[in-house]
Tab-separated table of C-alpha atoms in Angstrom:
chain	number	residue	atom	x	y	z
Q	28	MET	CA	-8.755	-3.133	-0.957
Q	29	ILE	CA	-6.025	-5.363	0.437
Q	30	LEU	CA	-3.044	-4.386	2.566
Q	31	GLU	CA	-0.308	-7.010	2.647
Q	32	ASP	CA	3.260	-7.306	3.829
Q	33	ASP	CA	6.318	-7.858	1.638
Q	34	GLU	CA	5.806	-11.624	1.888
Q	35	GLY	CA	2.279	-11.430	0.442
Q	36	ARG	CA	0.477	-12.054	3.726
Q	37	VAL	CA	-2.733	-10.078	4.116
Q	38	LEU	CA	-2.577	-7.737	7.097
Q	39	SER	CA	-5.839	-5.890	6.538
Q	40	SER	CA	-8.614	-5.856	3.967
Q	41	GLY	CA	-11.926	-4.143	3.537
Q	42	TRP	CA	-14.579	-2.688	1.344
Q	43	THR	CA	-12.984	0.728	0.895
Q	44	ASP	CA	-10.626	2.513	-1.436
Q	45	ALA	CA	-8.942	4.366	1.436
Q	46	ALA	CA	-5.647	2.821	2.514
Q	47	GLU	CA	-5.885	4.874	5.710
Q	48	ALA	CA	-8.987	2.908	6.747
Q	49	LEU	CA	-7.070	-0.362	6.444
Q	50	LEU	CA	-4.004	1.008	8.205
Q	51	ALA	CA	-6.200	2.225	11.073
Q	52	ARG	CA	-7.214	-1.384	11.776
Q	53	LEU	CA	-3.584	-2.149	12.678
Q	54	ALA	CA	-1.617	-0.939	15.678
Q	55	PRO	CA	0.946	1.676	14.577
Q	56	LYS	CA	3.875	-0.675	15.262
Q	57	ASN	CA	2.350	-3.280	12.900
Q	58	ARG	CA	1.705	-0.948	9.970
Q	59	PRO	CA	3.867	-1.531	6.906
Q	60	ASP	CA	5.135	1.203	4.654
Q	61	ALA	CA	2.263	1.907	2.285
Q	62	ARG	CA	2.899	1.292	-1.383
Q	63	THR	CA	0.418	1.117	-4.197
Q	64	GLY	CA	0.229	-1.703	-6.679
Q	65	ARG	CA	-1.576	-4.884	-7.461
Q	66	SER	CA	-2.017	-7.256	-4.552
Q	67	ARG	CA	-0.632	-10.759	-4.880
Q	68	ASN	CA	-3.950	-11.958	-3.483
Q	69	GLY	CA	-6.235	-9.943	-5.729
Q	70	GLN	CA	-6.980	-12.994	-7.879
Q	71	ALA	CA	-8.460	-14.780	-4.859
Q	72	VAL	CA	-10.816	-11.861	-4.282
Q	73	GLU	CA	-11.814	-11.836	-7.945
Q	74	ALA	CA	-12.463	-15.589	-7.828
Q	75	PHE	CA	-14.509	-15.191	-4.628
Q	76	TYR	CA	-16.728	-12.593	-6.262
Q	77	SER	CA	-17.011	-14.767	-9.379
Q	78	GLY	CA	-18.545	-17.572	-7.318
Q	79	ASP	CA	-15.581	-19.541	-5.953
Q	80	VAL	CA	-16.223	-18.750	-2.289
Q	81	ARG	CA	-13.383	-21.065	-1.233
Q	82	ALA	CA	-10.787	-19.065	-3.191
Q	83	ILE	CA	-9.929	-17.034	-0.090
Q	84	ASP	CA	-9.219	-20.080	2.079
Q	85	ALA	CA	-5.538	-20.518	1.238
Q	86	VAL	CA	-4.577	-16.843	1.196
Q	87	PRO	CA	-1.868	-16.266	3.818
Q	88	VAL	CA	-2.635	-13.751	6.549
Q	89	ARG	CA	-0.669	-12.203	9.375
Q	90	GLN	CA	-2.437	-10.997	12.495
Q	91	PHE	CA	-1.301	-9.475	15.755
Q	92	GLY	CA	-3.287	-10.221	18.891
Q	93	THR	CA	-3.690	-12.037	22.156
Q	94	PRO	CA	-3.500	-15.828	22.363
Q	95	LEU	CA	-7.321	-16.055	22.560
Q	96	GLN	CA	-7.730	-13.763	19.560
Q	97	THR	CA	-5.248	-15.860	17.602
Q	98	ILE	CA	-7.176	-19.038	18.406
Q	99	SER	CA	-10.462	-17.349	17.483
Q	100	TRP	CA	-9.034	-16.141	14.172
Q	101	THR	CA	-7.861	-19.671	13.381
Q	102	GLU	CA	-11.359	-20.953	14.144
Q	103	LEU	CA	-12.927	-18.292	11.923
Q	104	ARG	CA	-10.969	-19.674	8.982
Q	105	ARG	CA	-12.477	-23.103	9.664
Q	106	ILE	CA	-16.095	-21.945	9.282
Q	107	ALA	CA	-17.445	-23.267	6.002
Q	108	PRO	CA	-18.949	-20.789	3.554
Q	109	GLY	CA	-22.729	-20.842	3.777
Q	110	ALA	CA	-22.693	-22.303	7.305
Q	111	PRO	CA	-22.527	-19.372	9.737
Q	112	ILE	CA	-22.062	-19.993	13.447
Q	113	THR	CA	-22.930	-17.923	16.524
Q	114	TYR	CA	-20.569	-15.966	18.745
Q	115	THR	CA	-21.299	-18.576	21.432
Q	116	GLU	CA	-20.188	-21.338	19.071
Q	117	LEU	CA	-17.049	-19.395	18.174
Q	118	ALA	CA	-16.243	-19.018	21.874
Q	119	ALA	CA	-16.698	-22.770	22.399
Q	120	ARG	CA	-14.564	-23.636	19.378
Q	121	SER	CA	-11.914	-21.259	20.720
Q	122	GLY	CA	-11.732	-23.192	23.983
Q	123	ASN	CA	-13.968	-21.252	26.358
Q	124	ALA	CA	-17.716	-21.383	25.765
Q	125	ARG	CA	-18.270	-18.636	28.346
Q	126	ALA	CA	-15.936	-16.179	26.607
Q	127	VAL	CA	-18.572	-14.903	24.193
Q	128	ARG	CA	-17.520	-11.267	24.557
Q	129	ALA	CA	-13.906	-12.215	23.876
Q	130	ALA	CA	-15.014	-14.061	20.732
Q	131	ALA	CA	-16.982	-11.012	19.604
Q	132	SER	CA	-13.957	-8.830	20.358
Q	133	ALA	CA	-11.751	-11.077	18.212
Q	134	CYS	CA	-14.204	-10.582	15.353
Q	135	ALA	CA	-14.187	-6.818	15.888
Q	136	ARG	CA	-10.382	-6.719	15.835
Q	137	ASN	CA	-10.062	-8.938	12.770
Q	138	ALA	CA	-8.213	-6.780	10.242
Q	139	PRO	CA	-8.062	-9.137	7.192
Q	140	ALA	CA	-11.858	-9.389	7.218
Q	141	LEU	CA	-12.604	-11.269	4.000
Q	142	PHE	CA	-9.766	-13.761	4.443
Q	143	VAL	CA	-10.524	-14.455	8.104
Q	144	PRO	CA	-14.281	-14.548	7.586
Q	145	CYS	CA	-15.755	-12.953	10.692
Q	146	HIS	CA	-18.840	-12.194	8.600
Q	147	ARG	CA	-19.751	-15.881	9.094
Q	148	VAL	CA	-20.524	-15.250	12.767
Q	149	VAL	CA	-24.054	-14.207	13.730
Q	150	ASN	CA	-25.835	-13.528	16.999
Q	151	THR	CA	-27.636	-16.238	18.966
Q	152	ALA	CA	-30.940	-15.541	17.212
Q	153	GLY	CA	-29.230	-15.839	13.816
Q	154	GLY	CA	-29.346	-12.093	13.258
Q	155	LEU	CA	-26.623	-9.955	11.822
Q	156	ALA	CA	-24.661	-8.238	14.555
Q	157	GLY	CA	-21.803	-5.783	14.155
Q	158	PHE	CA	-19.419	-5.861	11.230
Q	159	ALA	CA	-16.672	-3.283	10.731
Q	160	TRP	CA	-17.656	-2.747	7.105
Q	161	GLY	CA	-21.395	-2.482	7.768
Q	162	ILE	CA	-24.338	-4.825	7.997
Q	163	PRO	CA	-25.218	-4.457	4.267
Q	164	VAL	CA	-21.754	-5.813	3.337
Q	165	LYS	CA	-22.095	-8.674	5.840
Q	166	ARG	CA	-25.560	-9.528	4.503
Q	167	ALA	CA	-24.278	-9.539	0.911
Q	168	LEU	CA	-21.301	-11.772	1.788
Q	169	LEU	CA	-23.507	-14.298	3.588
Q	170	ALA	CA	-25.998	-14.317	0.697
Q	171	ARG	CA	-23.185	-14.852	-1.831
Q	172	GLU	CA	-21.832	-17.788	0.165
Q	173	ALA	CA	-25.260	-19.317	0.763
Q	174	ALA	CA	-25.938	-19.273	-2.972
Q	175	ALA	CA	-22.633	-20.930	-3.899
């Protein structure tokens, strides 16, 4: 499911059919009025699941966070499909190699999950660490991208 604003920017997305779950990932002041209908960005999701793992790259997003979170989210969008990085690498790319917890926090607070691909970040040993939508979803996304 995708939650977007009136300008077609993705605010939140996830592997659920409950709009409340997506709204809960946003601070109350940043929640739009909920309306049902087809997302402008649904075709990108369909293309992604049909094998075009780059289809999500150009989808506009809108996020609300701290300056470090904003930098981290920008860096997440630069991670190539099939080439996961570690939280330590994300921290370094975000400007502070020692801010690993802050990088992990940015991933945890990333509401438009598919479009800002926090699933491409793994722990130092290459293992799958937390993902808001569950480790099985993260594993499946990484496998899909590795195969593309």
